[in-house]
XYZ file of N, CA and C in Angstrom:
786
model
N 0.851 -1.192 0.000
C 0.000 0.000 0.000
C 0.882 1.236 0.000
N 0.546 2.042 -1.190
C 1.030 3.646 -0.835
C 1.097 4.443 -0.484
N 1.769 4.820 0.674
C 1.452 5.888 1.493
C 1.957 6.972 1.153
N 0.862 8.267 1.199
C 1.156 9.734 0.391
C 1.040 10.702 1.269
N 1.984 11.592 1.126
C 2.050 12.901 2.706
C 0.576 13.505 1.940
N -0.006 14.084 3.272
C -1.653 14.446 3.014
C -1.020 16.216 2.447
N -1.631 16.908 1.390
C -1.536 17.824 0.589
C -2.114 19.038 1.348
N -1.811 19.609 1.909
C -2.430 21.117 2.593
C -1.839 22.808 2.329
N -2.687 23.594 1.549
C -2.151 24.460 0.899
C -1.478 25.259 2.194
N -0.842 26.483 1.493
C -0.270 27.664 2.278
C -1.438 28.052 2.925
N -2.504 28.690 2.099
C -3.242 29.365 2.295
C -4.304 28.622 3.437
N -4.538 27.314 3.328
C -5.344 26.948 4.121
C -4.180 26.816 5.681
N -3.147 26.506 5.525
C -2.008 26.209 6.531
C -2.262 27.769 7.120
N -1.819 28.908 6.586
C -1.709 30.186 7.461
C -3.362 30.318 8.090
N -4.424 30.425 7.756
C -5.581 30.361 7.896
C -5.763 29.404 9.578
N -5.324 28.241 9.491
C -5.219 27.114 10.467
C -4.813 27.873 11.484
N -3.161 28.831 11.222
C -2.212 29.246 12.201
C -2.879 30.669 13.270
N -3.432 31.088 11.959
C -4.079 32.506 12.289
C -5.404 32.144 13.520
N -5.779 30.915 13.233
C -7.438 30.592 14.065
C -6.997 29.972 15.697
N -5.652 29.016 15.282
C -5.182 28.855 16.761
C -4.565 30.123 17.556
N -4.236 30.907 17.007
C -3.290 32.467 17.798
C -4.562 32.899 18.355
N -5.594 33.488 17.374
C -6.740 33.976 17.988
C -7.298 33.476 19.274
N -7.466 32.019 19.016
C -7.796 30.975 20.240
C -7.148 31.707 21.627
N -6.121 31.325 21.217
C -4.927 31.606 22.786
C -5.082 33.004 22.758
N -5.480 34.139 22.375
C -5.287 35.089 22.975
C -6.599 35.093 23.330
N -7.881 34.655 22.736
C -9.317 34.996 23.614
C -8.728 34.102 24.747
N -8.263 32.987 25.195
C -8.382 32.464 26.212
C -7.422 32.791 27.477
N -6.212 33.536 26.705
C -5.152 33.997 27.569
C -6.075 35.564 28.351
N -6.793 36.122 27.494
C -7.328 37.535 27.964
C -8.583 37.085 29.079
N -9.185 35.665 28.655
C -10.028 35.474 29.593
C -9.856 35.331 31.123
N -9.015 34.468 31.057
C -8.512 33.469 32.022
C -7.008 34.035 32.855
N -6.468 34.890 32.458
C -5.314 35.435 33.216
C -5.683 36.673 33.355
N -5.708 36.463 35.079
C -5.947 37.909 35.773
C -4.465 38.206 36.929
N -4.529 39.263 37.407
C -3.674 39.872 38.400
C -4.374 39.005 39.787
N -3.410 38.083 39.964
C -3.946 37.113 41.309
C -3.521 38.050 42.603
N -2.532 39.178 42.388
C -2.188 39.754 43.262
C -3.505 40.681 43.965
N -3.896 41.372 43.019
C -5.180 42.389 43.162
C -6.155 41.539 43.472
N -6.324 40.324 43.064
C -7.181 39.489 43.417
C -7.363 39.047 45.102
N -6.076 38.781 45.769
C -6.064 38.473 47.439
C -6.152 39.730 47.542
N -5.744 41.021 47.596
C -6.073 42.061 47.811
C -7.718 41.961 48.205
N -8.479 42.056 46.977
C -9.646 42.327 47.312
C -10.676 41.287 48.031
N -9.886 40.666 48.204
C -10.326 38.992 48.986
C -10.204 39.354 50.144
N -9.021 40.014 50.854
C -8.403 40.149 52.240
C -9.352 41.548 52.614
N -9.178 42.616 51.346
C -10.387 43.851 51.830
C -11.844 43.316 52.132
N -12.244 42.118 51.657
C -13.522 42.171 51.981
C -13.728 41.068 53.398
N -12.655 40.315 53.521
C -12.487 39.630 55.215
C -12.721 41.061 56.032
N -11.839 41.710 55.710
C -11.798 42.663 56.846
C -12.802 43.418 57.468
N -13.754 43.354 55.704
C -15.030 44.564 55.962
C -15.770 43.575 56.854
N -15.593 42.438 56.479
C -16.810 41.474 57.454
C -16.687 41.358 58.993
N -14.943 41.700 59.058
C -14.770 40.891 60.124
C -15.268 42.549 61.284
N -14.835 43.397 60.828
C -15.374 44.713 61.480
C -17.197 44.798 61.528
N -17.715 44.382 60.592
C -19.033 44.164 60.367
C -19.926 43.840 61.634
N -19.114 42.381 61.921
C -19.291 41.443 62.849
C -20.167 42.164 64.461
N -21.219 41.531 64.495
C -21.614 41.881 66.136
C -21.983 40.757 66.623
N -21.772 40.271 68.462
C -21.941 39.305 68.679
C -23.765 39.349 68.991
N -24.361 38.092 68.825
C -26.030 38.246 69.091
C -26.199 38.509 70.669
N -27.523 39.335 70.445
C -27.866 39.397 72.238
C -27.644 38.288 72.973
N -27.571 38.466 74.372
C -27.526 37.483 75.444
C -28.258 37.059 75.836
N -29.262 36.653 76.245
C -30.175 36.274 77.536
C -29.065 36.663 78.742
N -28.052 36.155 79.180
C -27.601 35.760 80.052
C -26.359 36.715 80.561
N -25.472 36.743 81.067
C -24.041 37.338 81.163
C -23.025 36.387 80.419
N -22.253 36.997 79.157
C -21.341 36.279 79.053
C -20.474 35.244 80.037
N -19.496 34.475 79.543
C -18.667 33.401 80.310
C -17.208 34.459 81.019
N -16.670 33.970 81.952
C -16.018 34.542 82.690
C -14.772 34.187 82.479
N -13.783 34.916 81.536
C -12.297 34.333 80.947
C -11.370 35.388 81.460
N -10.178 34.391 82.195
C -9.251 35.376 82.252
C -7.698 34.814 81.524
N -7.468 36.052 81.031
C -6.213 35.833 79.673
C -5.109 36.242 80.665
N -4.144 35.689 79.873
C -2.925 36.294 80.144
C -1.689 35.313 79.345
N -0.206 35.916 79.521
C 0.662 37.182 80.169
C 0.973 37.852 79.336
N 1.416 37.414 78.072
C 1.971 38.258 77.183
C 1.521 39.288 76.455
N 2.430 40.099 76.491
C 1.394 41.546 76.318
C 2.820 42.490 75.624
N 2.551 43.139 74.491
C 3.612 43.532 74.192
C 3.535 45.016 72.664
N 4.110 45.747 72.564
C 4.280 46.542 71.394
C 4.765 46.510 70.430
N 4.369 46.443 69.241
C 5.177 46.025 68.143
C 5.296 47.490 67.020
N 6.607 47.912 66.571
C 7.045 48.794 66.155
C 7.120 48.305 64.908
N 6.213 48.604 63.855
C 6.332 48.033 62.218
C 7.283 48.757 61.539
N 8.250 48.574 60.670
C 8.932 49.414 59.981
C 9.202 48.520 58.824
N 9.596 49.951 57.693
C 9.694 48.891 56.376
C 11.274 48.718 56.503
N 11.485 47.905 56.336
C 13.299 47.668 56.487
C 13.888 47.917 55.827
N 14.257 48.548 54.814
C 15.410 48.953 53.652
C 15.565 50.324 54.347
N 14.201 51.152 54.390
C 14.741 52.606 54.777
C 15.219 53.021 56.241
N 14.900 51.804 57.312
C 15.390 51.920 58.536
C 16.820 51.250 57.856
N 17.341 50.070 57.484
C 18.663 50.017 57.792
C 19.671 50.800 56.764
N 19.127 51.484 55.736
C 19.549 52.914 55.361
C 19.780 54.033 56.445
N 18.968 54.024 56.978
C 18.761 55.149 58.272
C 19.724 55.029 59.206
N 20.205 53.684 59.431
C 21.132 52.975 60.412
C 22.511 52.948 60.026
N 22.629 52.943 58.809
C 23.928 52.750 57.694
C 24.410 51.406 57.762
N 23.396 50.418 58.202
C 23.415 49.103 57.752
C 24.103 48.277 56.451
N 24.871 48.041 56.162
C 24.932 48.077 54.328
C 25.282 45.913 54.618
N 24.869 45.569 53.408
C 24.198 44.566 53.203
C 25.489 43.645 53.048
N 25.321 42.107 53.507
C 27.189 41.560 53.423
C 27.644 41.113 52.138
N 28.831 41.479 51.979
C 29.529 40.857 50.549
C 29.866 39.856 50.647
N 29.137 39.204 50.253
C 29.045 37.426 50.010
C 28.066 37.178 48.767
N 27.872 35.794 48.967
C 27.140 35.468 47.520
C 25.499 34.884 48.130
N 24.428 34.817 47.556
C 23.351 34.791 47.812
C 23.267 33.393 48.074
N 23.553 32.630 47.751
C 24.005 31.183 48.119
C 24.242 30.863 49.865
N 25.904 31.807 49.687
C 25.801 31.906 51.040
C 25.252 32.728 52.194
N 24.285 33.339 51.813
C 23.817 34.380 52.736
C 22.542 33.434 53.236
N 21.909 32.607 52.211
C 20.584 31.675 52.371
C 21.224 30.437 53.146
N 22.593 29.985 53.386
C 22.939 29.106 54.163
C 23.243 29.326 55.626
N 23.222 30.819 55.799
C 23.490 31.457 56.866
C 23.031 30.788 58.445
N 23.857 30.706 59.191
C 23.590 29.998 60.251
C 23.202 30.612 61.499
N 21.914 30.649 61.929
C 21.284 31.381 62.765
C 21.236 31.187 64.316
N 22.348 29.997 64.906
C 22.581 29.680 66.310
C 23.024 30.434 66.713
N 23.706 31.476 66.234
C 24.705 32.527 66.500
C 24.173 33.431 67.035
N 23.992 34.366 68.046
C 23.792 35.652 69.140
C 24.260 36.348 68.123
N 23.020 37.619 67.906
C 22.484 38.934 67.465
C 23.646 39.882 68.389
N 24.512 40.354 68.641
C 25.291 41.497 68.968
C 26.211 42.634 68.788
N 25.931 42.638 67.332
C 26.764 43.438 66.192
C 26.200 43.907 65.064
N 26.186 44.774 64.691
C 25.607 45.307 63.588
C 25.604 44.170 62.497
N 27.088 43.650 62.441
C 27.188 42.624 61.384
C 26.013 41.204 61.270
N 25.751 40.794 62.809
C 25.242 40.153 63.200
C 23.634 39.791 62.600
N 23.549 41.514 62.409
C 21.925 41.862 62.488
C 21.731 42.027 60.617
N 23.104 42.255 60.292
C 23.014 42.511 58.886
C 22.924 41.139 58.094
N 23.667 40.220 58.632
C 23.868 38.795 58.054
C 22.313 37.915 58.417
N 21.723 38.019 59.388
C 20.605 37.304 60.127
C 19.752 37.745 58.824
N 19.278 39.512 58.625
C 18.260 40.197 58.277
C 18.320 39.461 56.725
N 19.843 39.645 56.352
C 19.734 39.448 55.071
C 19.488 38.011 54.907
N 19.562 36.952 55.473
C 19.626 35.611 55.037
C 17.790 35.442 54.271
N 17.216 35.973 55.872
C 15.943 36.073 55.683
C 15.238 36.847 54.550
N 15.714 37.812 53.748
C 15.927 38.740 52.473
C 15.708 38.174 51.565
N 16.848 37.675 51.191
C 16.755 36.638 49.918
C 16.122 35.750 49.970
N 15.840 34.831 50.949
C 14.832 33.972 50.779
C 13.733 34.259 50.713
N 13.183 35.435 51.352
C 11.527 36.102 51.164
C 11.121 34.890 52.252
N 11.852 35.086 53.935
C 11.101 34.754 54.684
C 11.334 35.358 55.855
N 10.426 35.174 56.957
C 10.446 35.838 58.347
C 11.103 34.902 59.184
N 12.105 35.685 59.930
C 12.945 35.286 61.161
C 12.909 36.073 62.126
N 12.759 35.746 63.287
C 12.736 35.882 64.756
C 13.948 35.755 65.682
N 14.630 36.708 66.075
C 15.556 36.292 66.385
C 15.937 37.881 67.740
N 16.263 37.239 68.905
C 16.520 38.179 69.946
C 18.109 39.062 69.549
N 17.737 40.462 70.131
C 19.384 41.438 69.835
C 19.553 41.423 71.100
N 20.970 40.461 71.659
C 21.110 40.416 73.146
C 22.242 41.947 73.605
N 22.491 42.700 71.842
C 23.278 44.010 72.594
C 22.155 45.031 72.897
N 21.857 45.510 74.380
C 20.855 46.034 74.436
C 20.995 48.150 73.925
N 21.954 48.058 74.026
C 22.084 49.496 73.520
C 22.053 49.639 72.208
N 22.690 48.480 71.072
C 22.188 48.240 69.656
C 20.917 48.062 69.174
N 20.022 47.629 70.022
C 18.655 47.405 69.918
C 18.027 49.036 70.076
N 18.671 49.731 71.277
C 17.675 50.894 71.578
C 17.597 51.654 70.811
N 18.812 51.563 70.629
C 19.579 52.673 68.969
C 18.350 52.227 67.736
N 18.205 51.135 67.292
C 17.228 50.643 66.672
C 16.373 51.185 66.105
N 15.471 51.210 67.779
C 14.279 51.358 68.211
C 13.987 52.677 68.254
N 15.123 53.541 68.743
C 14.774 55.220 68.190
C 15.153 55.927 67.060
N 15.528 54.785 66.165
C 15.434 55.635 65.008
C 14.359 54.517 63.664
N 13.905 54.015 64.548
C 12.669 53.150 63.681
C 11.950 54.159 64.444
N 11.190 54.590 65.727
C 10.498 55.318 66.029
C 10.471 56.422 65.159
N 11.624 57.407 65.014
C 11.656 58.333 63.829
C 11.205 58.327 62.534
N 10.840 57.169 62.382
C 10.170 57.377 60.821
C 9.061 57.101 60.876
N 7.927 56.995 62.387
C 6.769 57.331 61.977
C 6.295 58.771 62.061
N 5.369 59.178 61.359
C 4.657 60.743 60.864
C 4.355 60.483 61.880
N 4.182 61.991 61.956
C 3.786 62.548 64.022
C 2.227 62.688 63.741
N 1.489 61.885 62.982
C 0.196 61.850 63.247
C 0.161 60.668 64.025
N 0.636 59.728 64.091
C 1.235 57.949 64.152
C 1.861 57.948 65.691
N 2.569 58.838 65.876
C 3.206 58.794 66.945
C 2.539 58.427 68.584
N 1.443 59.041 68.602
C 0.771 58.604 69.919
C -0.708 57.935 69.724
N -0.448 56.911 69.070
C -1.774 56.045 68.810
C -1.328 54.952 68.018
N -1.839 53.847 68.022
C -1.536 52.289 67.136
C -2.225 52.216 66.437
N -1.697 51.716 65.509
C -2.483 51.194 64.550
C -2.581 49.700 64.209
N -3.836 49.140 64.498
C -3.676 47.593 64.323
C -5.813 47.346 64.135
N -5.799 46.408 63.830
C -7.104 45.773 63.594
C -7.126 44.834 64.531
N -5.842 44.393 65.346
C -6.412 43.750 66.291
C -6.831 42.212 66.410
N -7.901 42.129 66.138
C -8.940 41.152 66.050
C -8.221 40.231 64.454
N -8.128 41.104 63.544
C -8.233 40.395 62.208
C -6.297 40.101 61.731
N -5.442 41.061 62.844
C -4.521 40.877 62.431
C -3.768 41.618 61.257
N -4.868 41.788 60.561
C -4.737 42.842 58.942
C -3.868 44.119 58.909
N -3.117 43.806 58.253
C -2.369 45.716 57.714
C -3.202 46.342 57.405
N -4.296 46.911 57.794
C -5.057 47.880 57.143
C -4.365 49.386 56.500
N -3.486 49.484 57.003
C -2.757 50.863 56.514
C -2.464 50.193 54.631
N -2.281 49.077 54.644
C -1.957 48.573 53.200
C -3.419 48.281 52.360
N -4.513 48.406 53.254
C -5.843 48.172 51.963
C -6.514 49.132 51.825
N -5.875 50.440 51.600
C -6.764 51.480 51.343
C -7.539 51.201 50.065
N -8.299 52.604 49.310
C -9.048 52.408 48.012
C -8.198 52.625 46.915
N -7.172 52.990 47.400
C -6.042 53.677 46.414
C -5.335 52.438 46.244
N -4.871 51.767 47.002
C -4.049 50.709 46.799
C -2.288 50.864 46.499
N -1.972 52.461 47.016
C -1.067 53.279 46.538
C 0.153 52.661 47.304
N 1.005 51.918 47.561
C 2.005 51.500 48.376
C 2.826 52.872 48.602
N 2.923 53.501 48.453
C 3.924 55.039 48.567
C 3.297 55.739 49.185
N 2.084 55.656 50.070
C 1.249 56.340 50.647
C 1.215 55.639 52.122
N 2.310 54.820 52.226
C 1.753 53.675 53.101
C 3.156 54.559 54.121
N 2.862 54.580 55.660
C 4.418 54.903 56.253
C 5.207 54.297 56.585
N 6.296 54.976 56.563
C 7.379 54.690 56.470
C 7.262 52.986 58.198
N 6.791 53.268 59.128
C 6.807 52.852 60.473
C 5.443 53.564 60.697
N 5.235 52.182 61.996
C 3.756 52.510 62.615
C 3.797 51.401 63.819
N 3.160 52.227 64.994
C 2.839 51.168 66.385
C 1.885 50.865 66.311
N 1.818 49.664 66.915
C 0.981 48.390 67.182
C 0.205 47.912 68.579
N -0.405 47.354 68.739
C -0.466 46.530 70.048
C -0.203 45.332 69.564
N 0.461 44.407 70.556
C 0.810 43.150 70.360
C 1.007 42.184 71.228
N 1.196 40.511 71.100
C 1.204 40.279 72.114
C -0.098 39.000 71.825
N -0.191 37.701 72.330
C -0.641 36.744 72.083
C -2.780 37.179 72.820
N -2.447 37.378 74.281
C -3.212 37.613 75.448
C -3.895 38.805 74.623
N -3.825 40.368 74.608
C -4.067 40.904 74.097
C -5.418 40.603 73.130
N -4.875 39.840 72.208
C -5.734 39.796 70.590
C -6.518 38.609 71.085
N -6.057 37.949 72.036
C -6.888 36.691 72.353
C -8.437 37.390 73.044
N -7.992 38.397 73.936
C -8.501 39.435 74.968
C -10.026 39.718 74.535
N -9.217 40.804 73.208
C -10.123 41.625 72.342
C -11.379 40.339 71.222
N -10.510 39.903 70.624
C -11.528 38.752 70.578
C -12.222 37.964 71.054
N -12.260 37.535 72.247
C -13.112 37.020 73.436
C -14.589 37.916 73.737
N -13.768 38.846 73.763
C -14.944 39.935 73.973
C -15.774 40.769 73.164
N -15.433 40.663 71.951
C -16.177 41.007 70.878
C -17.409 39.427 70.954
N -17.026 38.377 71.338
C -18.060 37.230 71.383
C -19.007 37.022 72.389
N -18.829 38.355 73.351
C -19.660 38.598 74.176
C -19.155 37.936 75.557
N -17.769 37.779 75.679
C -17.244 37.311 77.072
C -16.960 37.979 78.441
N -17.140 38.144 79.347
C -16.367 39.162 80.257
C -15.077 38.384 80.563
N -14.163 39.521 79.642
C -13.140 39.134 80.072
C -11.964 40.010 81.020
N -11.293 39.190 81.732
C -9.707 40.163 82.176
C -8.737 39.776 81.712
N -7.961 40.453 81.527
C -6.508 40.808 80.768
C -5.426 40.514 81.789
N -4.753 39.566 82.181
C -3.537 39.658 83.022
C -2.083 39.866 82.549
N -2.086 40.925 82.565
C -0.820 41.453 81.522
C 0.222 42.463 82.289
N 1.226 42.713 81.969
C 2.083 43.840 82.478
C 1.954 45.183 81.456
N 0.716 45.907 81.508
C 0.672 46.820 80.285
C 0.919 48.342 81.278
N 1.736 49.465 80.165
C 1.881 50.343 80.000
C 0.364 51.325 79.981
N 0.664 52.612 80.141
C -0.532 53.231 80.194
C -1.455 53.136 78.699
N -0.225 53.510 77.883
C -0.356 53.511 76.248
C -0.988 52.318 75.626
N -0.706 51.119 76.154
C -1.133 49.711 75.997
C -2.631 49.416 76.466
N -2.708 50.484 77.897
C -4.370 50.158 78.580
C -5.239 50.593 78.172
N -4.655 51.926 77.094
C -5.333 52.698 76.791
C -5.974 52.507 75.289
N -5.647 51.534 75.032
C -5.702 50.847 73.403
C -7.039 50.093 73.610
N -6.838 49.061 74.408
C -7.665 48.274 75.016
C -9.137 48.869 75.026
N -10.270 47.902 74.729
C -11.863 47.812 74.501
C -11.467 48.286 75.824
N -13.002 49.270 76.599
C -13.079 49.232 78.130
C -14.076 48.179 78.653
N -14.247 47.286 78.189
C -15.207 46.232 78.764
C -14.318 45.491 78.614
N -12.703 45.392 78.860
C -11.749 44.585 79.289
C -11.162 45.294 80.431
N -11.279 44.156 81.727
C -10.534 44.377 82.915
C -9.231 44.194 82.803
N -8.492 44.856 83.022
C -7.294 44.669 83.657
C -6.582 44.543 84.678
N -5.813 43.193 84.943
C -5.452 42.967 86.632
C -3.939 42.986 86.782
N -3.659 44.220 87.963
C -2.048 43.858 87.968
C -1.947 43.656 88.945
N 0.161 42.569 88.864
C 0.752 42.668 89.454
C -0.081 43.545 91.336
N -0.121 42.534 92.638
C -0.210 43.598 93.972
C 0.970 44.010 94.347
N 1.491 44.713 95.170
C 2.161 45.620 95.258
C 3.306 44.818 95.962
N 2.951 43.658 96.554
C 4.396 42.698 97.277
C 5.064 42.426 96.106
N 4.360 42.351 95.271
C 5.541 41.896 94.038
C 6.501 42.879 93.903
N 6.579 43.817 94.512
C 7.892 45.072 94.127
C 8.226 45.172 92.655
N 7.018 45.309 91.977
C 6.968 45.775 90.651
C 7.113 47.187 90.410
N 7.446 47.758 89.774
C 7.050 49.114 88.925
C 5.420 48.976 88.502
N 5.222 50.369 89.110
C 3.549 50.653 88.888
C 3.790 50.480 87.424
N 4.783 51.435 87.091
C 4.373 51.648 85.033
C 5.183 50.822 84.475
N 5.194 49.250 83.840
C 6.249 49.097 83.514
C 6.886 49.622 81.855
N 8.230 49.214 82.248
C 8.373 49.562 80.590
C 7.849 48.532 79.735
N 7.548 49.371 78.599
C 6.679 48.337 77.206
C 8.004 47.602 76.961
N 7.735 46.460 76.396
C 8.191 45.487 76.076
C 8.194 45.275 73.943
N 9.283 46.270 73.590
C 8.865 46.308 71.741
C 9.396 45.609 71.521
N 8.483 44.812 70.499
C 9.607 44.117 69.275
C 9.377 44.765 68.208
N 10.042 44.960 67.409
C 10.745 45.631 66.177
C 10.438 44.782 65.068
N 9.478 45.699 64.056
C 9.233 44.180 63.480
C 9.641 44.963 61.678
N 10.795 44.139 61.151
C 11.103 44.735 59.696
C 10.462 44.045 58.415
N 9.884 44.815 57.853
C 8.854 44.741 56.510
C 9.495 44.744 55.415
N 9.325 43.961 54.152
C 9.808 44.096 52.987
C 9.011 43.618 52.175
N 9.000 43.734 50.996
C 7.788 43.614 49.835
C 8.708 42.096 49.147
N 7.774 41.738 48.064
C 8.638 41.149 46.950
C 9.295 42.044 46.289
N 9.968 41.828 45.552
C 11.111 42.682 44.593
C 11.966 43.988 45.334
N 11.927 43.927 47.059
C 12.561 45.336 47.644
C 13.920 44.660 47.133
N 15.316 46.343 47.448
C 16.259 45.699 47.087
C 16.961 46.454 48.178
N 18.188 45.439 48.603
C 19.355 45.479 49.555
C 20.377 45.364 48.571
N 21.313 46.650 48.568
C 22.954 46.149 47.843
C 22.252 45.657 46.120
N 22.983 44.558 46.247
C 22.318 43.779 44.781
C 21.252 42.485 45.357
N 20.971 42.365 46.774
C 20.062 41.774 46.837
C 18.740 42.156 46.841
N 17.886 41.194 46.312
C 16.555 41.472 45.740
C 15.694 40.002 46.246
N 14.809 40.708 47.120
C 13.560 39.915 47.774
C 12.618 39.044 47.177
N 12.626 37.772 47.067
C 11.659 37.092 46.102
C 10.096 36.808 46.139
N 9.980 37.646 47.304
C 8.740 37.526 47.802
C 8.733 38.066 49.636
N 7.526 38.633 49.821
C 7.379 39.661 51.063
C 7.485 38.316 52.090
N 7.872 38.997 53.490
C 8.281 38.557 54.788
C 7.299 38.686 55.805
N 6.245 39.509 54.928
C 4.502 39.590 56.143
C 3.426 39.511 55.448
């Protein structure tokens, strides 16, 4: 039997080529959207709900919960322009080895804080890690304080309950509008606190909080301190952690973030 290659003109061949391109672009225009804008408006509308939210009447008195200990302030900052601010500069090594970086090692040197920050950088992940030099830390901490706008300065900003950056879901969606640094309340007890009681609980708070901290606080949360044998400080000091922000694509030196750290 003879087998003959099947005969198909130019004209019908380009025709063929022209009908599959069309294809893929109606289906590429259909079907590929910005997944980014997409959690965006996914996470804006958790939020609207979760503020929405009221707990149903009672018959009764809520349940009787008491939280505690941890209780704490968290100082948000975006991290490139604080460790600019710091004159931090990023280690000369290779990205290889900065992602192999070994983190048993005590925080007590600038270098310390530069090698830790960056490991976590390049990989586009979050690390936790204590600064046991306490005067390197304070230093830090007052010049991360400095870069929030003095509207920011004596009030937090947090949602609390939902956890949410709200400073990042405005209508604008403008990231350059967003500040530089911003305080928080923080702290496990706290958010456990505030959520308890949005469900209609009476709750108390057993915490070591600052005035600034009590003052954040729903007032249908009790607060119980420390009695006075404990030879505590009436006010104690807040307790910050420092918490550094970076986007996908921020850049350190020639390093470049593959994805955000919050």
């Amino acid at each position: 039997m003879e087998m003959k290659p099947l005969q198909i003109s130019t004209r019908k061949s380009l025709l063929f080529s022209f009908l599959l391109l069309f294809l893929a672009l109606l289906l590429h225009r259909r079907y590929n959207y910005d997944t980014t804008a997409v959690v965006k408006q996914v996470v804006k509308s958790l939020v609207r709900l979760e503020h929405s939210y009221r707990p149903l009447p009672q018959r009764s008195r809520g349940p009787q919960v008491i939280v505690g200990f941890g209780a704490c302030v968290d100082l948000r900052v975006r991290a490139i322009p604080l460790l600019q601010s710091l004159g931090f500069k990023p280690p000369r090594i290779s990205v290889e080895q900065l992602r192999n970086y070994n983190h048993s090692g005590e925080l007590v040197t600038e270098d310390d804080i530069a090698f830790s920050f960056g490991s976590g950088f390049v990989s586009g992940a979050a690390i936790e890690r204590p600064v046991l030099n306490k005067t390197l830390f304070q230093h830090m901490v007052q010049t991360a304080a400095g870069l929030v706008p003095p509207e920011l300065r004596t009030r937090f900003v947090s949602t609390l309950v939902s956890g949410v950056n709200i400073l990042r879901l405005g209508a604008d969606e403008d990231v350059n509008k967003t500040p530089l640094a911003w305080w928080s309340l923080g702290g496990s007890a706290p958010m456990m606190a505030v959520r308890l009681a949005a469900e209609g609980a009476e709750v108390s708070l057993a915490a070591r909080l600052s005035d600034r901290e009590r003052s954040h606080l729903p007032h249908c949360i009790k607060t119980l301190i420390a009695p006075p044998q404990f030879g505590l400080p009436d006010i104690p000091e807040e307790d910050i952690h420092l918490i550094l922000e970076f986007d996908s694509g921020d850049q350190w030196g020639d390093f470049v973030a593959p994805r955000a750290n919050r």
